[in-house]
mmCIF file of C-alpha atoms in Angstrom:
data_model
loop_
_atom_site.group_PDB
_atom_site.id
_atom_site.type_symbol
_atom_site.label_atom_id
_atom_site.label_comp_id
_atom_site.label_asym_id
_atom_site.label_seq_id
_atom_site.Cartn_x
_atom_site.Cartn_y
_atom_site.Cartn_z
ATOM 1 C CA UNK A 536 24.771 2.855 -14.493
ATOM 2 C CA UNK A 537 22.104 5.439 -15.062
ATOM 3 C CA UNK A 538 21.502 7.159 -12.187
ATOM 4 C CA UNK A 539 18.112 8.885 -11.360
ATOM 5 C CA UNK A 540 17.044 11.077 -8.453
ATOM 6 C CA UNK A 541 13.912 13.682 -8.007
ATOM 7 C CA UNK A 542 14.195 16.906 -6.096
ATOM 8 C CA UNK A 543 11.046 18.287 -6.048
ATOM 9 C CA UNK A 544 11.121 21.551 -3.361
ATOM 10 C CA UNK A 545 14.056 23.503 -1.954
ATOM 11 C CA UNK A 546 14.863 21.150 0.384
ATOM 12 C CA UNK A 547 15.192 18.238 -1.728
ATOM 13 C CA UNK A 548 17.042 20.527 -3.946
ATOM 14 C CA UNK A 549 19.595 21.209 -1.025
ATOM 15 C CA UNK A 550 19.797 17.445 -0.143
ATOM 16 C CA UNK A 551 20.421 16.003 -3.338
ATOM 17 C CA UNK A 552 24.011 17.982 -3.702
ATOM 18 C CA UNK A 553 25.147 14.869 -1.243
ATOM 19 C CA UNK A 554 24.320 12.780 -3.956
ATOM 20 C CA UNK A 555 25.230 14.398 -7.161
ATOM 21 C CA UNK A 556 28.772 15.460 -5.632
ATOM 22 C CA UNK A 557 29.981 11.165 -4.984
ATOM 23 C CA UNK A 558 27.756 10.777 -9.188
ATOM 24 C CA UNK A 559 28.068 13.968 -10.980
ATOM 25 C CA UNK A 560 26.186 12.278 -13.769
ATOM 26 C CA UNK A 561 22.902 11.721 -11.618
ATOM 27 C CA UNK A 562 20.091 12.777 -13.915
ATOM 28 C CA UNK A 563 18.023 15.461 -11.270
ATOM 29 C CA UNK A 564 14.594 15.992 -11.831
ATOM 30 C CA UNK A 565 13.264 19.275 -10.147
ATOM 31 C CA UNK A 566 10.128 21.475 -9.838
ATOM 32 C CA UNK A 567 11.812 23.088 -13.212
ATOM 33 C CA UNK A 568 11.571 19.564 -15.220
ATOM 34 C CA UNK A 569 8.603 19.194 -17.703
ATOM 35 C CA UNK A 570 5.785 17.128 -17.065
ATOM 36 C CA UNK A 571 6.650 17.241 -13.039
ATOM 37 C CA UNK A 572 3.687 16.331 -11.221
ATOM 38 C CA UNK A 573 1.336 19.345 -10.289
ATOM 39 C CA UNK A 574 -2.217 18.138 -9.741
ATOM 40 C CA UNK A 575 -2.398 18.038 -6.091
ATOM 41 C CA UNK A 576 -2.190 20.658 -3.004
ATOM 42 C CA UNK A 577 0.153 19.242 -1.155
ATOM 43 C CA UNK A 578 3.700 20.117 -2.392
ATOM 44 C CA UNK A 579 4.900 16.677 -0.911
ATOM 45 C CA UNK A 580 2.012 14.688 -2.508
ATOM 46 C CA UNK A 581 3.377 16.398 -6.086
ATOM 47 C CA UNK A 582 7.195 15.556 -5.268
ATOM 48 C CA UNK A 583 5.818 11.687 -4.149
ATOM 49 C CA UNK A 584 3.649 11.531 -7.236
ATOM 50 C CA UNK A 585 6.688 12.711 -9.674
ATOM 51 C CA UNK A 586 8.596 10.379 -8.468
ATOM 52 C CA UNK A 587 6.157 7.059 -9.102
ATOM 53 C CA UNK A 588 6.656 8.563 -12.583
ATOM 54 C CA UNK A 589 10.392 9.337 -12.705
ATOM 55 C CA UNK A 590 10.899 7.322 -15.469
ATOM 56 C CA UNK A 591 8.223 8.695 -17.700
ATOM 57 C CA UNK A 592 10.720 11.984 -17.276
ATOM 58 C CA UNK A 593 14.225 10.719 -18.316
ATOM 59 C CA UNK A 594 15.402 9.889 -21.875
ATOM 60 C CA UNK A 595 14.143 7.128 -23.557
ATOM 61 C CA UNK A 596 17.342 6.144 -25.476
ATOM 62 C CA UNK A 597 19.187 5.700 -21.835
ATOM 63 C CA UNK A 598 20.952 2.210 -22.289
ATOM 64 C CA UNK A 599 21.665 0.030 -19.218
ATOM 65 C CA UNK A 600 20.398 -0.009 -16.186
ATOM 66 C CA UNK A 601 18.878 2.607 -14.600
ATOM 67 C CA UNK A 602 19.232 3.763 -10.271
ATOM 68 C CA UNK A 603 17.012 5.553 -8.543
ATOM 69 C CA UNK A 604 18.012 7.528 -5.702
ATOM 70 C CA UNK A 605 15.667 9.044 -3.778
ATOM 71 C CA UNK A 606 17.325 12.738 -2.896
ATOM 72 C CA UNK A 607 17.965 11.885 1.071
ATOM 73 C CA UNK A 608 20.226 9.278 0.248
ATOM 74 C CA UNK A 609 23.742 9.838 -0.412
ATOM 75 C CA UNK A 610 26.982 7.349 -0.093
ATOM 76 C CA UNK A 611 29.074 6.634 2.715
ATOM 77 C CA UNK A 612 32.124 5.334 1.191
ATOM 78 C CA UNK A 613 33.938 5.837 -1.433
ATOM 79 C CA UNK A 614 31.854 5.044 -5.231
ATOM 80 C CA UNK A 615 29.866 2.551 -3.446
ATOM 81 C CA UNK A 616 28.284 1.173 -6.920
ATOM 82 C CA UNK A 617 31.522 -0.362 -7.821
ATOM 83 C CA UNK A 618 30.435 -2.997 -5.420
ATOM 84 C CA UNK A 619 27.112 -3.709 -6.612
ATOM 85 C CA UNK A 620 25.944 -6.407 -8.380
ATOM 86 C CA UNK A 621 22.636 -7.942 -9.051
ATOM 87 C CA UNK A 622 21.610 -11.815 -10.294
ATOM 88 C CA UNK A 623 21.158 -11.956 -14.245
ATOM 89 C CA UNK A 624 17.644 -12.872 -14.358
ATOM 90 C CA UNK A 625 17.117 -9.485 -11.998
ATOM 91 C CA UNK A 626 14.284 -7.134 -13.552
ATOM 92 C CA UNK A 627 14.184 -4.790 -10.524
ATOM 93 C CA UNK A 628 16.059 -5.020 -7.238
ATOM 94 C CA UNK A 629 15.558 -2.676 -4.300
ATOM 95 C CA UNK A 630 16.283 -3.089 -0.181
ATOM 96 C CA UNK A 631 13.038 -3.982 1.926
ATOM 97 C CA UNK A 632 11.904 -2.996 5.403
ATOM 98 C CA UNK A 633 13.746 -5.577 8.158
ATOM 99 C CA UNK A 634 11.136 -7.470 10.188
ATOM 100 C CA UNK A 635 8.031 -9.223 10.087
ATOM 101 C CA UNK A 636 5.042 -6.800 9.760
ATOM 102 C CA UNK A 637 1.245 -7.926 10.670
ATOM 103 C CA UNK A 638 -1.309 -5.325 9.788
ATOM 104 C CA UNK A 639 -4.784 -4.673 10.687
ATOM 105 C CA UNK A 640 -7.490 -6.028 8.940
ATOM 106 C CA UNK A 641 -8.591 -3.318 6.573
ATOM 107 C CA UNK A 642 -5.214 -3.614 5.007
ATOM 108 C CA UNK A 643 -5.463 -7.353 4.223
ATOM 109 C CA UNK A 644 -4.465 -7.440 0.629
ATOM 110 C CA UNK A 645 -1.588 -5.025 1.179
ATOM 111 C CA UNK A 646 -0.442 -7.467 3.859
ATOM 112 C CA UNK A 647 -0.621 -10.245 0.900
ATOM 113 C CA UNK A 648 1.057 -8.313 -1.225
ATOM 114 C CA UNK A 649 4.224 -7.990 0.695
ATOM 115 C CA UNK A 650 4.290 -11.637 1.213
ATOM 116 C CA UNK A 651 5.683 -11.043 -2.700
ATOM 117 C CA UNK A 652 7.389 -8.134 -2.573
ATOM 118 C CA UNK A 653 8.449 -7.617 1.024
ATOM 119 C CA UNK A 654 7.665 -4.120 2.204
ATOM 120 C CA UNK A 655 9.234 -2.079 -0.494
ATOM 121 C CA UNK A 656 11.439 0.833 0.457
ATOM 122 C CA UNK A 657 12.061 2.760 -2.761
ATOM 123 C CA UNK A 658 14.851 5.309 -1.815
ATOM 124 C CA UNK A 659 17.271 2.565 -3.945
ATOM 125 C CA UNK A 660 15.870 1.003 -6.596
ATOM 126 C CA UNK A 661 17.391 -0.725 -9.584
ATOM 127 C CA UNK A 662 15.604 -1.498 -13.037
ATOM 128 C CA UNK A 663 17.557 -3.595 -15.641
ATOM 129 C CA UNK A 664 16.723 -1.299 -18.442
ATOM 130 C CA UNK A 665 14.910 1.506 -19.493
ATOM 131 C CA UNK A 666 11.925 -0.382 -20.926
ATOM 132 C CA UNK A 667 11.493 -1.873 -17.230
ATOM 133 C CA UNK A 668 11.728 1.180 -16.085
ATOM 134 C CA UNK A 669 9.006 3.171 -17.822
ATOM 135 C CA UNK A 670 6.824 0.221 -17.679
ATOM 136 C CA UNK A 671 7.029 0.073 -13.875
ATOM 137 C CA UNK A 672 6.238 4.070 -13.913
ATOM 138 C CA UNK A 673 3.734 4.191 -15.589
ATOM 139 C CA UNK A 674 1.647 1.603 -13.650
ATOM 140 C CA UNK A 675 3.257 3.423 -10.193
ATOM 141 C CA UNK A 676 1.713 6.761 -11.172
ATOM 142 C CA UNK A 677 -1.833 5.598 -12.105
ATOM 143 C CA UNK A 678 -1.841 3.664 -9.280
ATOM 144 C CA UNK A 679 -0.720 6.397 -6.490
ATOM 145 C CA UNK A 680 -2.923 9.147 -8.363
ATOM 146 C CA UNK A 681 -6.038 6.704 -8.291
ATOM 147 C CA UNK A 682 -5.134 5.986 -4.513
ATOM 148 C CA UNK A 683 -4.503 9.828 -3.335
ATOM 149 C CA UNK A 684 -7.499 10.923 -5.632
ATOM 150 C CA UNK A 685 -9.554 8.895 -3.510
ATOM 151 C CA UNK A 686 -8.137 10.231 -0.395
ATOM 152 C CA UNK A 687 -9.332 13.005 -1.317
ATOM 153 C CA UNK A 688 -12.313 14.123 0.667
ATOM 154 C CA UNK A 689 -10.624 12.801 4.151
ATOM 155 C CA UNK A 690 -7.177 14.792 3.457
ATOM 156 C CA UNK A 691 -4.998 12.076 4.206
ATOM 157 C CA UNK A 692 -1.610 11.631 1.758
ATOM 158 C CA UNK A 693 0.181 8.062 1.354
ATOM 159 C CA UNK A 694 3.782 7.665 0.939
ATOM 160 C CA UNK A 695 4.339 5.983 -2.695
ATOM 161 C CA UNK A 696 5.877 2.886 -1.907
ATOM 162 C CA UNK A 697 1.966 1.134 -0.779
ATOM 163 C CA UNK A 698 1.340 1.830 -4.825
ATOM 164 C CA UNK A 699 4.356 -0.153 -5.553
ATOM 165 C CA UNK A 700 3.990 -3.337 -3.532
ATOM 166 C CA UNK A 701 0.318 -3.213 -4.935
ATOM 167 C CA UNK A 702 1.731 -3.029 -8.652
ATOM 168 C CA UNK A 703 4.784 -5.480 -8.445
ATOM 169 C CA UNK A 704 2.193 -7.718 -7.083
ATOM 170 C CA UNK A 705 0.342 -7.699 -9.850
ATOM 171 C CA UNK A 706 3.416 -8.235 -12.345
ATOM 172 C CA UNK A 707 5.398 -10.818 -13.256
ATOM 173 C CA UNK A 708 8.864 -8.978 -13.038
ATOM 174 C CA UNK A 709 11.932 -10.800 -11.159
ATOM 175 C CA UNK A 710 12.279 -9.185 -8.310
ATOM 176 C CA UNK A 711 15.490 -9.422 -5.925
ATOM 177 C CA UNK A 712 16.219 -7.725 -2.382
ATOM 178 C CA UNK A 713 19.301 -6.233 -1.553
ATOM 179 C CA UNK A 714 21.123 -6.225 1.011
ATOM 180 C CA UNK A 715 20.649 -3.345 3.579
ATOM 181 C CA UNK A 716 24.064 -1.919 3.617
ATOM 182 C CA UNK A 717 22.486 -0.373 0.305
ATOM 183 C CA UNK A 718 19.384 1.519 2.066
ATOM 184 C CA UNK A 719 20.456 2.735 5.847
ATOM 185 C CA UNK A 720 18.038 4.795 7.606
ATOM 186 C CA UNK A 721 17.407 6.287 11.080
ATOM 187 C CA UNK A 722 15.401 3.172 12.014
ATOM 188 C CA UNK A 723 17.154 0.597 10.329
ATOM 189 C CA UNK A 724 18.753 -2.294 12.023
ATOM 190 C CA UNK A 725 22.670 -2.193 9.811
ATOM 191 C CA UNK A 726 24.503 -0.610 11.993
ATOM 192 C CA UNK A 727 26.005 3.021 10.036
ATOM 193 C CA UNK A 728 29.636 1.532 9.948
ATOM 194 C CA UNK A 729 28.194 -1.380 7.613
ATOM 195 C CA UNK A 730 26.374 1.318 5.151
ATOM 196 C CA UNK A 731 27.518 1.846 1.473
ATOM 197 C CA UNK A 732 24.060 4.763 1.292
ATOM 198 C CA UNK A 733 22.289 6.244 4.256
ATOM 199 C CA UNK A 734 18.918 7.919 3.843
ATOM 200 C CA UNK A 735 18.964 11.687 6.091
ATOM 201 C CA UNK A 736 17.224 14.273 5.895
ATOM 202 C CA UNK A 737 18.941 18.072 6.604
ATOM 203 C CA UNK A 738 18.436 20.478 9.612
ATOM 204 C CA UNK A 739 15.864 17.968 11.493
ATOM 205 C CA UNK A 740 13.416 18.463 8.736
ATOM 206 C CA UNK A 741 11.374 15.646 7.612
ATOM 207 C CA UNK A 742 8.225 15.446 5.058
ATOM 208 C CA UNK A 743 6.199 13.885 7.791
ATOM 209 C CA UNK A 744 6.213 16.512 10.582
ATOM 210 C CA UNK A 745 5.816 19.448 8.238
ATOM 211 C CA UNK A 746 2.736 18.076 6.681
ATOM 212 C CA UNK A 747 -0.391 16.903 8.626
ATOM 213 C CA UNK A 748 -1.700 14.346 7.887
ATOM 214 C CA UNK A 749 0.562 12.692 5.986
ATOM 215 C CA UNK A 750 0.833 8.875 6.138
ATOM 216 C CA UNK A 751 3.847 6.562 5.527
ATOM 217 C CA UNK A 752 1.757 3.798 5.593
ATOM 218 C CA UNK A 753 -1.304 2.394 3.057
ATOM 219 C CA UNK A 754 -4.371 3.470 4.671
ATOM 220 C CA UNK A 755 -6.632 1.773 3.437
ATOM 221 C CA UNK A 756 -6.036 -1.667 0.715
ATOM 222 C CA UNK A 757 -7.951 0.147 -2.202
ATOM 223 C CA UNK A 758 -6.734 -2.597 -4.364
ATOM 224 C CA UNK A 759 -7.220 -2.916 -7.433
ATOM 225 C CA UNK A 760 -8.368 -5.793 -8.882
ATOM 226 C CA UNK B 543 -20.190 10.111 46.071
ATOM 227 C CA UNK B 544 -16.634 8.588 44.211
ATOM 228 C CA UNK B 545 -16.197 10.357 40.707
ATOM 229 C CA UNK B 546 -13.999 7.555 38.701
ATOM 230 C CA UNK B 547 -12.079 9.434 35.966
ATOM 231 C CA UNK B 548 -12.483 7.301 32.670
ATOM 232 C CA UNK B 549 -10.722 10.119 30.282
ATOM 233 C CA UNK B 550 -6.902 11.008 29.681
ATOM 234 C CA UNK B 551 -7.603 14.141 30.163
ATOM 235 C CA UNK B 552 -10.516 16.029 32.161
ATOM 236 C CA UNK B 553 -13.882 15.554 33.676
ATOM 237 C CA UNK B 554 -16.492 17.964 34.009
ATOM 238 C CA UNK B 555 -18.860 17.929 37.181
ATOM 239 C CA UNK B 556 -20.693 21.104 37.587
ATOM 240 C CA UNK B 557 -18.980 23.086 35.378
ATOM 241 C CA UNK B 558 -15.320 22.416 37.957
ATOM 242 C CA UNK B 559 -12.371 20.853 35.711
ATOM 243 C CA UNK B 560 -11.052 18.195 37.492
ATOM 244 C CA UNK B 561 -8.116 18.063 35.235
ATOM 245 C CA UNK B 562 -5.683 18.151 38.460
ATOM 246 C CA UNK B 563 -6.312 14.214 39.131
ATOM 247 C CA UNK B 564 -4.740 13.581 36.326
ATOM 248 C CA UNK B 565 -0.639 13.302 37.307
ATOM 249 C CA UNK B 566 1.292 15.937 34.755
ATOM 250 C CA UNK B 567 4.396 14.184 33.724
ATOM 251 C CA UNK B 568 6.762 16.318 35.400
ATOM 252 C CA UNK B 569 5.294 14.850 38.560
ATOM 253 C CA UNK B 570 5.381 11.107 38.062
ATOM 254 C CA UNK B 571 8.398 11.128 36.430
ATOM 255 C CA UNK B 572 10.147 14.946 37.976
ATOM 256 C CA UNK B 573 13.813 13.895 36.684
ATOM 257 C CA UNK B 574 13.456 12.419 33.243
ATOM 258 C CA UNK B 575 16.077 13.871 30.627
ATOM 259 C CA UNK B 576 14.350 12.040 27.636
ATOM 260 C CA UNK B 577 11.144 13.968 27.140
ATOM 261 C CA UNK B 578 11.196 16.190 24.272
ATOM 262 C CA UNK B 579 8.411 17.873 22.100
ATOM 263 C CA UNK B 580 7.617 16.377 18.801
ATOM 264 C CA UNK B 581 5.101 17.429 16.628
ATOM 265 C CA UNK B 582 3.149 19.227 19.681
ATOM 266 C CA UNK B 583 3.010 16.335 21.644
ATOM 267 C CA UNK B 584 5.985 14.098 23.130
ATOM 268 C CA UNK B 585 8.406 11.231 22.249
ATOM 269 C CA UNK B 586 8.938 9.626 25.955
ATOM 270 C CA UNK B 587 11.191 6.927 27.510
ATOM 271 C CA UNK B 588 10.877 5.165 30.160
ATOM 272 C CA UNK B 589 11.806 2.662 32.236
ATOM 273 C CA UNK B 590 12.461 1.263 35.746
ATOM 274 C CA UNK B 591 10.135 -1.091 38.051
ATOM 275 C CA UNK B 592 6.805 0.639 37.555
ATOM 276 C CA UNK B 593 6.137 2.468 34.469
ATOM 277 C CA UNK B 594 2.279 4.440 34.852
ATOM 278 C CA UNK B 595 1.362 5.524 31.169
ATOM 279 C CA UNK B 596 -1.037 8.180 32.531
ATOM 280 C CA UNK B 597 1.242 10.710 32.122
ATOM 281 C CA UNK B 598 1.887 9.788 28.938
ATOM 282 C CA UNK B 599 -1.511 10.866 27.246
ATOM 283 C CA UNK B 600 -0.369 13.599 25.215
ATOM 284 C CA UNK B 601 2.313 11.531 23.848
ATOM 285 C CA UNK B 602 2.404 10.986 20.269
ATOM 286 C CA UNK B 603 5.251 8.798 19.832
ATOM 287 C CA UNK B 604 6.357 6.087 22.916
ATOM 288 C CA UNK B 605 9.779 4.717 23.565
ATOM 289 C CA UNK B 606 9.294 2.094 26.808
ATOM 290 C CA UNK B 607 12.357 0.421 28.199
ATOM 291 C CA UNK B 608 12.007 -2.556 30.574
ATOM 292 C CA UNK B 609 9.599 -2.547 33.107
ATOM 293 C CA UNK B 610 8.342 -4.973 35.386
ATOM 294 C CA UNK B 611 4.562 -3.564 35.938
ATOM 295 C CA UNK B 612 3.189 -1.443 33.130
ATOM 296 C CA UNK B 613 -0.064 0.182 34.403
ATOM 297 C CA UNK B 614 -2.813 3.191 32.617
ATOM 298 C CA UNK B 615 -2.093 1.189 28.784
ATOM 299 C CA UNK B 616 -5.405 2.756 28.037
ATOM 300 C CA UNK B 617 -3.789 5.961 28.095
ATOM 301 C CA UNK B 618 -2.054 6.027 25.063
ATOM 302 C CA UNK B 619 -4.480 7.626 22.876
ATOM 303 C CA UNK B 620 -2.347 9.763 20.773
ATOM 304 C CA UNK B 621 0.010 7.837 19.482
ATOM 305 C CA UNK B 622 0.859 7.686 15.857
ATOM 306 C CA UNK B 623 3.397 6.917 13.440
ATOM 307 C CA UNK B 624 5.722 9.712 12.336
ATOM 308 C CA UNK B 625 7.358 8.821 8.769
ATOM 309 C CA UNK B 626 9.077 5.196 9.430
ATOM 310 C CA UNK B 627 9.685 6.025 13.586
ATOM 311 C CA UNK B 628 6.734 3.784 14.840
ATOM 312 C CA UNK B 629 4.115 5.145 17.313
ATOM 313 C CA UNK B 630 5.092 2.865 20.070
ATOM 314 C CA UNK B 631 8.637 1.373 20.661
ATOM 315 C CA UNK B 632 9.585 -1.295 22.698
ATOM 316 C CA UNK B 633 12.760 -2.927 20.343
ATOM 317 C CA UNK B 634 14.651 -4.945 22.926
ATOM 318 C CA UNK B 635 13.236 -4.008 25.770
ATOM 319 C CA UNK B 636 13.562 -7.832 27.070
ATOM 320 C CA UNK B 637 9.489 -8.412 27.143
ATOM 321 C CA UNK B 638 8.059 -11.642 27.135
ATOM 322 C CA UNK B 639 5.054 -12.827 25.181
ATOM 323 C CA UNK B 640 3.448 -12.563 27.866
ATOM 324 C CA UNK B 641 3.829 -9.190 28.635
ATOM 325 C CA UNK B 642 3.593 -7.970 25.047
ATOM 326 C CA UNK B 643 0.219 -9.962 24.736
ATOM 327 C CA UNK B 644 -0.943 -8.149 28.093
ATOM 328 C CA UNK B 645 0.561 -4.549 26.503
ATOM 329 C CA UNK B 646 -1.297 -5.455 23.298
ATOM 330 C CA UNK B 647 -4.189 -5.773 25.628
ATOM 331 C CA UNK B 648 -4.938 -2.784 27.393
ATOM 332 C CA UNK B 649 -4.041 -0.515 24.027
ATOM 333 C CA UNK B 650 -6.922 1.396 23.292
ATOM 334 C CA UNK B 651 -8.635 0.785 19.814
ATOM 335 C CA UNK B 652 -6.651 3.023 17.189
ATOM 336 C CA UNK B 653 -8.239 5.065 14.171
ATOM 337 C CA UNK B 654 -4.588 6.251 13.472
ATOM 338 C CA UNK B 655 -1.458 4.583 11.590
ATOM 339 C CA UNK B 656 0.403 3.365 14.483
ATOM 340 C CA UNK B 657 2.870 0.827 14.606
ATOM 341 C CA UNK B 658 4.371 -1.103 17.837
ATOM 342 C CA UNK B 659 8.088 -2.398 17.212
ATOM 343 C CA UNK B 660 8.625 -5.594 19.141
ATOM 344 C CA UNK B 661 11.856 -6.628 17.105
ATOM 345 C CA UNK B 662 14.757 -8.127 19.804
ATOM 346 C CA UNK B 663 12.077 -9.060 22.535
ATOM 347 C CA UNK B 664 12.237 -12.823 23.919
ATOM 348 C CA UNK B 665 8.427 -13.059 23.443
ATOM 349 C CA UNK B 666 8.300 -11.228 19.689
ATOM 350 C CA UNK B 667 8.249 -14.259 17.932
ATOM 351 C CA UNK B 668 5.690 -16.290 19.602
ATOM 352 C CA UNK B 669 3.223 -13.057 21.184
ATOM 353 C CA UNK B 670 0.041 -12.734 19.961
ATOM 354 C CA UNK B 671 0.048 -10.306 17.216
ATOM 355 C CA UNK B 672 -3.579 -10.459 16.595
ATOM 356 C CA UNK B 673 -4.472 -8.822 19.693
ATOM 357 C CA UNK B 674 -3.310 -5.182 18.101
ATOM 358 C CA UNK B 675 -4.030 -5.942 15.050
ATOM 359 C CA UNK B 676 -7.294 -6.443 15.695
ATOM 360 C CA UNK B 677 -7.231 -2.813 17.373
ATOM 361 C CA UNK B 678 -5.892 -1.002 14.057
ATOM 362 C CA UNK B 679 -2.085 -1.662 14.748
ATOM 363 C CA UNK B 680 0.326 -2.373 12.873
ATOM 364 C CA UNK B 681 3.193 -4.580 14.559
ATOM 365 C CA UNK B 682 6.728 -5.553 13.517
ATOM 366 C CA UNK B 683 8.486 -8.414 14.983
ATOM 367 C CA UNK B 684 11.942 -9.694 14.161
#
């Protein structure tokens, strides 16, 4: 398994060690990588739109599938990936959000699109292969840069994984949800003791509270069409 | 002549603040250990018989255990999402449809992304989602 993460600021830099010291061979992608995102302001807005592109920044020869990690997220047991398994027919497989979620009206398309997709949490994601992969990217960039670039004016910043639902939505790929032993977070409902990777950030630090007015949530549907 | 206070926060009447009529949290709820600041507001929880959000205006982030009257809803005017910790929570707090339907009620209209968590509540299933929707909300049931 080819494993993937992006570290984009000191902080993610620091975090990521969790990672890389249960996978040694996790590919890292820092501030220092070529073709990192730099177009916007916001430091967190060019580590978010880096990685939508992640796989537009790893080898193309890379054979197998291909993890991403976001840097947060680190195992709890021992070499939890020895465990995991996906169907055959699987083109990308990620854990969602638990619950049912009804949103306001101005986000009616988004709350389509996760009817499809569930509400995508892209910390874990699998691709079957590298062609997936950069495939996937390259629509998940355009479509977070066309979304923050109209932003622009009212200074709001989107997390990335709004882009995503919109552009699995609009693809034909198989798509499977995993189980969420694979994806714990602070707010998730699998209790710690059933976790294989928990998402944390380090020293009560979190991308949201250090940068106003910064949204983890699509703003506005923006679709395309 | 009675001077009804329609704000969260002050009124002006001849240039006196009568900010005082408003109840400071300390004094509503004097022994509460789960008040901390967050983001230069506060994350609050509550709970008990009567639960009066006035205090709560400054609050950006609400955690509301069981109550059996909720009064001052309209109050909550700051609330908003902060990363995936939702703006209002009331996870298993043992509400019925009912009284998530009257919650959903006397919100205040939102411009800001602010979910309400209603997963593990009897009512969650069958409340009427619309209601804060409709308002800007976004809700998540079980």
């Amino acid at each position: 398994m080819n494993i993937v993460s992006v570290a984009v600021g000191k902080q993610y830099e620091l975090e990521v060690q969790r990672l890389v010291k249960a996978y040694p061979q996790t590919l890292v992608i820092t501030e220092r990588a070529s073709g990192v995102e730099t177009s916007f302001d916001i430091p967190v807005l060019n580590g978010l739109a880096t990685k939508c592109k992640f796989g537009l920044l790893i080898p193309d020869n890379l054979k197998g599938p291909i993890l991403f990690c976001d840097a947060d997220l680190y195992p709890v047991i021992d070499d939890p990936l020895q465990y995991f398994k996906v169907k055959e027919e699987t083109d990308i497989a990620y854990v969602t959000y638990p619950g049912r979620w009804f949103f306001p009206k101005r986000l009616e398309k988004y709350q389509e699109a996760i009817k499809k997709t569930g509400k995508i949490n892209s910390g874990f994601m699998y691709f079957k292969n590298i062609d997936i992969c950069k495939d996937v990217c390259t629509k998940w960039h355009k479509e977070y840069l066309r979304r923050m670039n109209m932003y622009k004016e009212s200074g709001i910043g989107e997390y990335d994984e709004p882009s995503l639902v919109f552009v699995l939505y609009n693809e034909n790929y198989n798509l499977e949800f995993l189980d969420q032993k694979w994806n714990v977070w602070d707010t998730s409902d699998c209790p710690r003791d059933k976790a294989y990777f928990v998402q944390s950030h380090l020293n009560n630090w979190s991308p949201y509270t250090s940068t106003p007015g910064f949204k983890n949530e699509a703003w506005n549907d923006l679709s395309p069409v | 002549m009675a001077i009804e206070l329609t704000t969260a926060t002050t009124a002006e009447l001849s240039g006196i603040r009568l900010s005082f009529l408003v109840p400071t949290f300390e004094s509503v709820y004097p022994n509460s250990p789960q008040m901390f600041s967050v983001d230069g507001g506060f994350t609050f929880v509550a709970g008990g018989s009567i639960l009066d959000c006035k205090p709560l205006y400054k609050c950006n982030r609400v955690r509301l255990a069981p109550a059996t009257i909720i009064q001052n809803v309209s109050f909550l005017t700051k609330v908003e999402d902060a990363g995936t910790n939702p703006a209002i929570n009331l996870a298993a707090t043992g509400w019925t449809a009912q009284q998530l339907n009257q919650f959903f009620t006397d919100l205040p209209v939102t411009t800001k992304t602010a979910t309400i968590d209603v997963v593990g509540n009897p009512g969650a299933a069958t409340c009427d989602t619309t209601i804060a929707t409709n308002k800007g909300y976004t809700v998540v049931i079980s």
